[in-house]
Short mmCIF file of C-alpha atoms in Angstrom, two decimals:
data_model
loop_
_atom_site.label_atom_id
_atom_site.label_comp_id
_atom_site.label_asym_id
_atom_site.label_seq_id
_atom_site.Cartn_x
_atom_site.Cartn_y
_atom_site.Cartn_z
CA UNK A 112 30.15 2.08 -41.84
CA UNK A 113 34.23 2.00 -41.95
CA UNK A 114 35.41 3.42 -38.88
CA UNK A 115 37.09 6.43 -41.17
CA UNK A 116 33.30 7.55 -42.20
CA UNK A 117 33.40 11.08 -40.85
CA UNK A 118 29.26 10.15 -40.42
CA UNK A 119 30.27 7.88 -38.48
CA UNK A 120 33.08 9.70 -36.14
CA UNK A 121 30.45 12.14 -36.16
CA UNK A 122 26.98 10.21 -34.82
CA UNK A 123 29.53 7.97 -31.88
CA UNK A 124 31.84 10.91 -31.19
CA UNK A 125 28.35 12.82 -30.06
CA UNK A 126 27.11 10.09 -28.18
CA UNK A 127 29.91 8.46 -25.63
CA UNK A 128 27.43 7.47 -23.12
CA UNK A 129 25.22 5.57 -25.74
CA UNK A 130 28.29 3.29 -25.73
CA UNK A 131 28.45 2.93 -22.22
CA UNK A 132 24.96 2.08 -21.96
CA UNK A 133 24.70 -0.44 -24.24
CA UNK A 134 27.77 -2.44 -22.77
CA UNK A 135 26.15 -1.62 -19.17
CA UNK A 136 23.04 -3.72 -20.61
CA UNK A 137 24.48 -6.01 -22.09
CA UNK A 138 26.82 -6.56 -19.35
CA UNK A 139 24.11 -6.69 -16.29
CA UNK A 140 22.76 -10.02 -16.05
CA UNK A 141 18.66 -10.05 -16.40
CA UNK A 142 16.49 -10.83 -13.06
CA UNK A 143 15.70 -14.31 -13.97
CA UNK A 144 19.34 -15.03 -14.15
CA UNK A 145 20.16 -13.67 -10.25
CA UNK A 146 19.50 -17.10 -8.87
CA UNK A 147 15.89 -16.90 -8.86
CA UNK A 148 16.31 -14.36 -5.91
CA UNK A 149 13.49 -11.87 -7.65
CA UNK A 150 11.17 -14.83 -8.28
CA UNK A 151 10.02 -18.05 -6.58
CA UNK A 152 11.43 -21.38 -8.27
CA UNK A 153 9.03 -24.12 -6.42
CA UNK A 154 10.73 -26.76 -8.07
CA UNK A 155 13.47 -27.16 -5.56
CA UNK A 156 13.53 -28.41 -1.98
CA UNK A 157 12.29 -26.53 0.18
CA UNK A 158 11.32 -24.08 -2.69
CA UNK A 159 12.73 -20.85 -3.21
CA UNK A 160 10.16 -18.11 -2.01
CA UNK A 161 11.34 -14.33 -2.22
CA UNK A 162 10.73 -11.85 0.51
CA UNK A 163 7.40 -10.21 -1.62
CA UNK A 164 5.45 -13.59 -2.20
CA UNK A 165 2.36 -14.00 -0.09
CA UNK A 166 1.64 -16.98 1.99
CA UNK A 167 -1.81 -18.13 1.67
CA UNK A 168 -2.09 -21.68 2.83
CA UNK A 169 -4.19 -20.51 6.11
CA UNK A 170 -6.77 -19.02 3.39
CA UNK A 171 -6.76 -21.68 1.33
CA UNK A 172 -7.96 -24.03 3.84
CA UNK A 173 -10.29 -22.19 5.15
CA UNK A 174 -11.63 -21.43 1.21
CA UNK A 175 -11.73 -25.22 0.70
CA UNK A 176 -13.65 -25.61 3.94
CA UNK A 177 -16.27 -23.11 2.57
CA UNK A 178 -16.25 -24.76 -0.45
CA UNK A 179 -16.99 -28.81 0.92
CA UNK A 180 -20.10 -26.99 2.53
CA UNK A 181 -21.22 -26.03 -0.82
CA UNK A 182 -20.70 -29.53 -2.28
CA UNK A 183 -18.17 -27.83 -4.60
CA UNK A 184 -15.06 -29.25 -6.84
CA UNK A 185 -14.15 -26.22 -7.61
CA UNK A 186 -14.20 -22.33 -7.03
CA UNK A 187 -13.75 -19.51 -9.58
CA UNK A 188 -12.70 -16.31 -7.94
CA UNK A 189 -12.63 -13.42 -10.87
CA UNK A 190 -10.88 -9.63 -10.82
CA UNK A 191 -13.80 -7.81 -10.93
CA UNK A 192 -17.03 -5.96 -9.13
CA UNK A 193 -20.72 -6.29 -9.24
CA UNK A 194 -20.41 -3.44 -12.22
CA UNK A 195 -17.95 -4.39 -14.06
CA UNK A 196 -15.94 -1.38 -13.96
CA UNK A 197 -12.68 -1.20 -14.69
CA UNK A 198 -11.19 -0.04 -11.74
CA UNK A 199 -12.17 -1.69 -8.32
CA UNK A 200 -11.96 -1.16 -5.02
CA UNK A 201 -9.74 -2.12 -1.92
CA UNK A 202 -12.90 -4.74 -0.77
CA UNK A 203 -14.13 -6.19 -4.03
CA UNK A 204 -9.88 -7.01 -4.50
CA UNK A 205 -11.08 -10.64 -3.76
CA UNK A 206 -8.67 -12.22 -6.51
CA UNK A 207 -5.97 -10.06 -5.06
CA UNK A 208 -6.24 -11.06 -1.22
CA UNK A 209 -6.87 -15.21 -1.73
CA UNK A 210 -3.63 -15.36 -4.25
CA UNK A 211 -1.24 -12.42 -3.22
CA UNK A 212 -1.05 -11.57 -6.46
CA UNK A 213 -2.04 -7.97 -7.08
CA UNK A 214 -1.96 -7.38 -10.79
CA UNK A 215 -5.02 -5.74 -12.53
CA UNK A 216 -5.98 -8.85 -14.87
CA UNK A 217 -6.22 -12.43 -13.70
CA UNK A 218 -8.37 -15.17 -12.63
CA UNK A 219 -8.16 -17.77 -10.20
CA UNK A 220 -10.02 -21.23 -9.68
CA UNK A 221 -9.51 -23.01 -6.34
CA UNK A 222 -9.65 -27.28 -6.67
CA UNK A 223 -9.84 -29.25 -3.42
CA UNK A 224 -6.42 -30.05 -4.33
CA UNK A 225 -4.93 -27.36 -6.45
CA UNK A 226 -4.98 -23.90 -6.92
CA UNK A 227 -4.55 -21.89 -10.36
CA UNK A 228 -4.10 -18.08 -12.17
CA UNK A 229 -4.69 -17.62 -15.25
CA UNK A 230 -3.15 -14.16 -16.56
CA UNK A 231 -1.21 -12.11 -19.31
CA UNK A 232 1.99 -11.46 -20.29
CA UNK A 233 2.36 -7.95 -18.28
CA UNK A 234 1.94 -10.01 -15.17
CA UNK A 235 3.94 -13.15 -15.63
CA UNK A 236 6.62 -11.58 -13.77
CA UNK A 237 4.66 -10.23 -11.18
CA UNK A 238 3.04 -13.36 -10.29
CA UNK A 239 5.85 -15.31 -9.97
CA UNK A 240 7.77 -12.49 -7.26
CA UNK A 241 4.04 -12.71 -5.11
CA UNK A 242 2.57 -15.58 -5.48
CA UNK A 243 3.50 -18.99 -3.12
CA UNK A 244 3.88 -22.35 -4.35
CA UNK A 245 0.54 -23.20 -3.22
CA UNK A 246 -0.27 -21.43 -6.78
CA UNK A 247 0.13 -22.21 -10.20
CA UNK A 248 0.35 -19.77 -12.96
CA UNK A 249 -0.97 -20.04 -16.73
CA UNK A 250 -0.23 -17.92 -19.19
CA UNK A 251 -3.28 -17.60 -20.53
CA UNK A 252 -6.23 -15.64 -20.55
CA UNK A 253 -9.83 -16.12 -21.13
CA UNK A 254 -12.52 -19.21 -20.30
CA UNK A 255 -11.51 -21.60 -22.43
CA UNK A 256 -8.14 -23.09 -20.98
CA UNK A 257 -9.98 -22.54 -17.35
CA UNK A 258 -12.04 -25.03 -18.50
CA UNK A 259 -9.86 -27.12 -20.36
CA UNK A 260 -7.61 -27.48 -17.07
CA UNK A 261 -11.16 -27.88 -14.89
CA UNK A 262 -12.15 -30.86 -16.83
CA UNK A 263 -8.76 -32.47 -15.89
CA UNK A 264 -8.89 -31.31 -12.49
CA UNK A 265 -12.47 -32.17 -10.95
CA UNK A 266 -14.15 -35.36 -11.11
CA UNK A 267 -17.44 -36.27 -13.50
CA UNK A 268 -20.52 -35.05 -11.98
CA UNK A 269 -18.17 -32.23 -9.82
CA UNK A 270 -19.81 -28.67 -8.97
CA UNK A 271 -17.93 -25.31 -10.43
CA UNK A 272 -19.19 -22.85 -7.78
CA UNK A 273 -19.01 -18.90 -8.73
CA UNK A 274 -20.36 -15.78 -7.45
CA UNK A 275 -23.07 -14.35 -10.07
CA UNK A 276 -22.69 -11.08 -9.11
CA UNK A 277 -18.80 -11.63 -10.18
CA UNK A 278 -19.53 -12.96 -13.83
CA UNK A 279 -21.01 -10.81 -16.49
CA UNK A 280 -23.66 -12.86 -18.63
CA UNK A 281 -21.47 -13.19 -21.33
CA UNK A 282 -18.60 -14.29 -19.28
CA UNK A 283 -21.78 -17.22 -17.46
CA UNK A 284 -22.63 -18.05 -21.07
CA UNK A 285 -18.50 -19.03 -22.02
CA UNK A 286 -18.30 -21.46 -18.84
CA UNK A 287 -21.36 -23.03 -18.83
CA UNK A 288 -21.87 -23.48 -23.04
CA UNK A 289 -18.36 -24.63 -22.69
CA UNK A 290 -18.91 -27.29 -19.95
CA UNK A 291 -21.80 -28.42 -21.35
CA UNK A 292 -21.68 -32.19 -21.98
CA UNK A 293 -18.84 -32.63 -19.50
CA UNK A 294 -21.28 -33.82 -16.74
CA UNK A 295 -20.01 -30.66 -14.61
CA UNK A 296 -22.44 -27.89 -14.00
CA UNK A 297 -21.59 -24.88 -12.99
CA UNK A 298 -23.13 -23.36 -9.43
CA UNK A 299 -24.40 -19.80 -8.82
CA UNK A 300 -23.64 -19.10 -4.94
CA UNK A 301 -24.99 -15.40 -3.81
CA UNK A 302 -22.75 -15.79 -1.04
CA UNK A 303 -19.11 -15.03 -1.94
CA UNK A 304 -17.00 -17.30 -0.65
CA UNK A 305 -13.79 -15.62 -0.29
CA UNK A 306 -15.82 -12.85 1.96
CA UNK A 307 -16.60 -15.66 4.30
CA UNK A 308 -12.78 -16.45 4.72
CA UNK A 309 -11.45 -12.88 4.38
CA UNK A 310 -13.68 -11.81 7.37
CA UNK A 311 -13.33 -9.08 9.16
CA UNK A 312 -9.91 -7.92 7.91
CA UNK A 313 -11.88 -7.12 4.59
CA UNK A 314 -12.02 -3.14 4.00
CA UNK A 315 -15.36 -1.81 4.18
CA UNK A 316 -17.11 -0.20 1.54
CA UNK A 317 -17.43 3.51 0.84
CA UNK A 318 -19.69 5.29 3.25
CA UNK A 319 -18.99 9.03 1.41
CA UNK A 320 -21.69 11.38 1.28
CA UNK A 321 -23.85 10.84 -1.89
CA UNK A 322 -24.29 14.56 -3.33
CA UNK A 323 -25.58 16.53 -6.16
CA UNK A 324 -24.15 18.05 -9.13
CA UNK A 325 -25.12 21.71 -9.06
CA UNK A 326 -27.29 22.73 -12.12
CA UNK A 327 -24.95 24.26 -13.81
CA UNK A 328 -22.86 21.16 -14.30
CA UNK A 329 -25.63 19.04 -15.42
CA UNK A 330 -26.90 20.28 -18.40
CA UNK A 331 -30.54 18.68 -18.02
CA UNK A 332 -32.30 18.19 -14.23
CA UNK A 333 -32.77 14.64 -13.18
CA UNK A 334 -36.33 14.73 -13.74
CA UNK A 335 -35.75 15.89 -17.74
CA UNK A 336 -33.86 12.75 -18.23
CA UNK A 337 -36.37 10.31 -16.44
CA UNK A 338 -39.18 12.00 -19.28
CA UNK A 339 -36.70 11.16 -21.91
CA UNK A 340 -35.98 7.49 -21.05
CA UNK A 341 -39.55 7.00 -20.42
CA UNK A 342 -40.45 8.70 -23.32
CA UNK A 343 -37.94 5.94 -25.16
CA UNK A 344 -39.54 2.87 -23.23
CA UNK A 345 -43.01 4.19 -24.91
CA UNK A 346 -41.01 4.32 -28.48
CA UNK A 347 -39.88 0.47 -28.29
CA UNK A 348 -41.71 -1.65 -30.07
CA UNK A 349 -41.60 -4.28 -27.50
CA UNK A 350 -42.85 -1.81 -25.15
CA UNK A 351 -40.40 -2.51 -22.02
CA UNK A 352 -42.83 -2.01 -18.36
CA UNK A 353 -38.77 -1.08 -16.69
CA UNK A 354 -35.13 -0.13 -17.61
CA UNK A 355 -32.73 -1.40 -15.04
CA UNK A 356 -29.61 0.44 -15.12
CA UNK A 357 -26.28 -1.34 -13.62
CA UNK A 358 -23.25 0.81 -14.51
CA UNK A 359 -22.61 3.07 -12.28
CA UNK A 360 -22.05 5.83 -14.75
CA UNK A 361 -25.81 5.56 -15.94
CA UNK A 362 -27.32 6.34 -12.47
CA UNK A 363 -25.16 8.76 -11.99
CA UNK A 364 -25.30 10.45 -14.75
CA UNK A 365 -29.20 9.83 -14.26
CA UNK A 366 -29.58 11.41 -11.09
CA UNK A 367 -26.80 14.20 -11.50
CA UNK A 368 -25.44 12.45 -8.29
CA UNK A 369 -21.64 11.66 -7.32
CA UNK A 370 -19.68 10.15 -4.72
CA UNK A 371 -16.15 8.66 -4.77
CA UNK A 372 -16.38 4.43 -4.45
CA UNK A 373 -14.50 3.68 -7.29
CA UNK A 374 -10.79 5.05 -7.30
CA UNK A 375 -10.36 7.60 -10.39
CA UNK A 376 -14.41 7.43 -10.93
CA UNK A 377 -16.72 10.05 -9.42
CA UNK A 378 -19.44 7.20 -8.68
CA UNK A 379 -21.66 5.21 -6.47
CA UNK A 380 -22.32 1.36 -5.76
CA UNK A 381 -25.61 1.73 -7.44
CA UNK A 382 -28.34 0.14 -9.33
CA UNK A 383 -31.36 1.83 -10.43
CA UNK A 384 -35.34 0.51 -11.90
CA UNK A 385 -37.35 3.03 -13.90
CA UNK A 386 -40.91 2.14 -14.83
CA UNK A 387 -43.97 4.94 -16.25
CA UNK A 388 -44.90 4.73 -12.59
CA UNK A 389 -41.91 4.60 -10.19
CA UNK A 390 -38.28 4.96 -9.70
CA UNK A 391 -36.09 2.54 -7.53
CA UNK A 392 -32.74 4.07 -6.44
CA UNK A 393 -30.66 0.96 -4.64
CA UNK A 394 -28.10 2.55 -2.67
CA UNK A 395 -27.02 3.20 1.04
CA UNK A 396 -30.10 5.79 2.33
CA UNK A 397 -27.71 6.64 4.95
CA UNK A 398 -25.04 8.36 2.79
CA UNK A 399 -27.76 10.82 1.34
CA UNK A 400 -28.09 14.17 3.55
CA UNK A 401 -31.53 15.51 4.17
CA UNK A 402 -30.92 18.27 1.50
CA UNK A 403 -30.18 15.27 -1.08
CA UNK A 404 -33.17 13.33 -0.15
CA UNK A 405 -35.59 16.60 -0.82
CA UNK A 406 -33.58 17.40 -4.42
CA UNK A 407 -34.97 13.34 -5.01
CA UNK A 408 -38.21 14.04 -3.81
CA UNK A 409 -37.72 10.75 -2.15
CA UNK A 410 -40.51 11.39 0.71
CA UNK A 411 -43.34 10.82 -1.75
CA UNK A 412 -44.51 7.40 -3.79
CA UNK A 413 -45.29 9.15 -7.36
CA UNK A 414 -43.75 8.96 -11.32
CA UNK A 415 -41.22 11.50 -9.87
CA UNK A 416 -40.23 10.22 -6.53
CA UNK A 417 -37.06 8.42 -5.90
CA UNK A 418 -37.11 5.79 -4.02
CA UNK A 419 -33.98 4.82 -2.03
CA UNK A 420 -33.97 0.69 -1.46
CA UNK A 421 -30.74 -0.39 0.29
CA UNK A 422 -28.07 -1.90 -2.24
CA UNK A 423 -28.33 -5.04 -1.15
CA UNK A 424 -32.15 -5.98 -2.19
CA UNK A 425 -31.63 -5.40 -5.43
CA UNK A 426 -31.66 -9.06 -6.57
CA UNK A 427 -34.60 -9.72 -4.32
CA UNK A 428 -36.35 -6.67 -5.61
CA UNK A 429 -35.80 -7.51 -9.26
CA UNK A 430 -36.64 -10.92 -8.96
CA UNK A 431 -40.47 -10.05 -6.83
CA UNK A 432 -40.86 -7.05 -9.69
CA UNK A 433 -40.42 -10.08 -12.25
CA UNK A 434 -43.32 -12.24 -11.39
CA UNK A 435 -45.57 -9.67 -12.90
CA UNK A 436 -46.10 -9.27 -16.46
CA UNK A 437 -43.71 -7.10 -17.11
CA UNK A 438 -40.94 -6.77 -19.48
CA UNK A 439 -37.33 -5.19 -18.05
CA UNK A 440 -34.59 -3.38 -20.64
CA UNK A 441 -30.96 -4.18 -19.80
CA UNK A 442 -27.85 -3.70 -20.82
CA UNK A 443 -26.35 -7.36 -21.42
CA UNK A 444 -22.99 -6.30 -21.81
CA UNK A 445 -22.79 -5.44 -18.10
CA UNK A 446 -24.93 -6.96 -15.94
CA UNK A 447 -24.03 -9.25 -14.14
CA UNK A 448 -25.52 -12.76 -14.01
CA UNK A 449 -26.99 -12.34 -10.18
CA UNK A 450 -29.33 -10.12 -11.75
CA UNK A 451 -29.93 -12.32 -15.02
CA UNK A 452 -31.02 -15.04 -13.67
CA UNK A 453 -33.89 -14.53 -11.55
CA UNK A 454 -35.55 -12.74 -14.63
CA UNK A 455 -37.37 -15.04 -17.23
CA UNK A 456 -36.40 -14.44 -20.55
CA UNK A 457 -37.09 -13.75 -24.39
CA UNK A 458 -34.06 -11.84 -25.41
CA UNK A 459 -34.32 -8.48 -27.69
CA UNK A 460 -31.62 -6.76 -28.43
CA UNK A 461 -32.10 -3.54 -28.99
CA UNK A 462 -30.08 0.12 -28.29
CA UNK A 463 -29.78 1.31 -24.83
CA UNK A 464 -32.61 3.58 -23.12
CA UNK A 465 -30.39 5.86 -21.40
CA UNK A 466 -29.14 8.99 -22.64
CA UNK A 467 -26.18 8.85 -20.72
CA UNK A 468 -22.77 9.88 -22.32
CA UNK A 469 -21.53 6.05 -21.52
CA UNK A 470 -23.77 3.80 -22.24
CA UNK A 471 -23.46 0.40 -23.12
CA UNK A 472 -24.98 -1.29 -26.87
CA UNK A 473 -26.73 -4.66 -26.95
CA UNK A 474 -29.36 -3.75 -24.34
CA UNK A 475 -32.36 -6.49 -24.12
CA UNK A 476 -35.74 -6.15 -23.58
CA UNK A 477 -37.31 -9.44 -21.32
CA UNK A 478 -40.42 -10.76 -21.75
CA UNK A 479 -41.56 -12.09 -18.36
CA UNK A 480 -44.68 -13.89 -19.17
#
């Protein structure tokens, strides 16, 4: 408007500092044009590394060694736990502690040669200020240009190594339909890699005590909702022997049990097999007081005894319960692939068994023989 527009005089006379503000930003340069001094800038010599970036060429080399013991071209280190959950904790931060990178989405692949993240826009920035030039960044997400740069990257008849317990099954399908035909493969390795090099300077897990809701909080007693998922294992046509449940949510919920492992979650590193017959809590035995224990009737073997396996089994267990003929309900859109595969398969999809509040769709019945 003309600058006689009493509107005008009126909106800027009432606003000075809106002025101001605007010539202060457009006045102050931007961080990217302060020299680099925010950022790295690896294209000069030596390269420019800012105070916050993370050197990781002693972890590196000891990740490749691991690696060239495996027979491996290549490494893929995701940003997320055996659950998939959203938040993770301090010692499943495996992406985090190999790259110095500490942003909430990314993935990395390690090369004998190279080393790559892949990651969104919100973290560009970030990745640049901690990462070292042993690191490149691409600004992209998902499996397809991981793949697209691992064909150029590793030799014909190279090994992709990953953790299964790191890649959901959907996530396993993506790689390994989309390096089919490349004359790569990709390799499951139980043992994470990254633990090996991060040793003991890794933070230990959660060793809270595992407690019960009262029952006022809960709504229905543990033992009402075992009846009712049983009761919808009878229902299924396919008539599943077992539900394995691998959110955490579900056996919590399940149990009425809580704990703290998972930062803003009330939950426990958990997995948990319910069959007409038996239930398999895996979890650490020691973090459940006596008084626990006796609310799971765990002292007993019967339909309404818990048992408590350690965490760790749970693959072995699963895989030894599989050789009968049985037939085991999961939830496909979170668990993880070092579960998946030692089961043999007919896939069913079908709606989940538990009751719980948050529970995932797409749930599929397994016919093991």
């Amino acid at each position: 408007p003309a600058s006689g527009d009493p509107m005008a005089r009126a909106h800027w006379g009432c606003c000075p500092w809106l002025v101001l503000l605007c010539a202060c930003a457009w006045g102050h340069p931007k961080p990217a044009d302060l020299g680099g001094q925010d950022v790295r800038n690896c294209s000069t010599n030596p390269p420019y590394l800012p105070v916050t970036v993370v050197n990781t060429t002693v972890s590196l080399t000891a990740l490749r060694q691991q690696m060239q013991t495996q027979n491996l071209s290549a490494y893929i280190i995701p940003d997320t736990d055996a659950h998939m959950n959203e938040y993770i904790g301090q010692h499943d931060e495996r992406r985090a502690w190999i790259t110095g990178f500490t942003g909430s989405a990314g993935t990395a692949v390690v090369t004998m040669k190279k080393a790559a993240v892949w990651t969104d826009s919100r973290y560009w920035t970030q990745a640049e200020r901690q990462m070292d030039c042993n690191w490149e960044l691409h600004k992209e997400v998902g499996t397809t240009p991981i793949v697209t740069w691992l064909l150029t990257e590793i030799p014909a008849g190279g090994c992709v190594g990953f953790d299964p317990f790191l890649l959901s099954i959907d996530t396993w399908e993506s790689y390994n339909l989309a390096l089919q035909g490349s004359n790569r493969q990709l390799v499951s390795i139980t043992t994470n890699l990254v633990d090996l090099v991060w040793g003991s300077e890794r933070p230990p897990v959660p060793n809270q005590p595992i407690y019960a809701l009262q029952e006022a909080f809960t709504g229905s007693t543990w033992q009402e909702k075992v009846s009712g998922v049983r009761s919808q294992m009878q229902k299924h046509q396919k008539a599943p022997t077992a539900v394995l449940l691998s959110a955490l949510e579900e056996t919590a919920w399940l149990f009425n049990l809580r704990a703290s492992d998972i930062p803003y979650n009330p939950f426990f590193y958990s997995y948990t097999l319910l069959t007409d017959s038996s239930i398999r809590l895996f979890a650490n035995k020691s973090r459940f007081s006596s008084e626990t224990l006796s609310y799971l009737n765990s002292s007993c073997t019967g339909p309404m005894c818990v048992q408590i396996e350690d965490y760790s089994q749970v693959r072995d267990s699963i895989q030894a319960y599989a050789l009968g003929d049985v037939r085991i309900w999961i939830g496909t859109s979170y668990t993880m692939y070092g579960i998946y595969e030692v089961i043999p398969k007919v896939g069913l999809p079908g709606p989940s068994p538990s009751q719980a509040p948050i529970s995932a769709p797409g749930l599929r019945s397994l016919n093991l023989k």
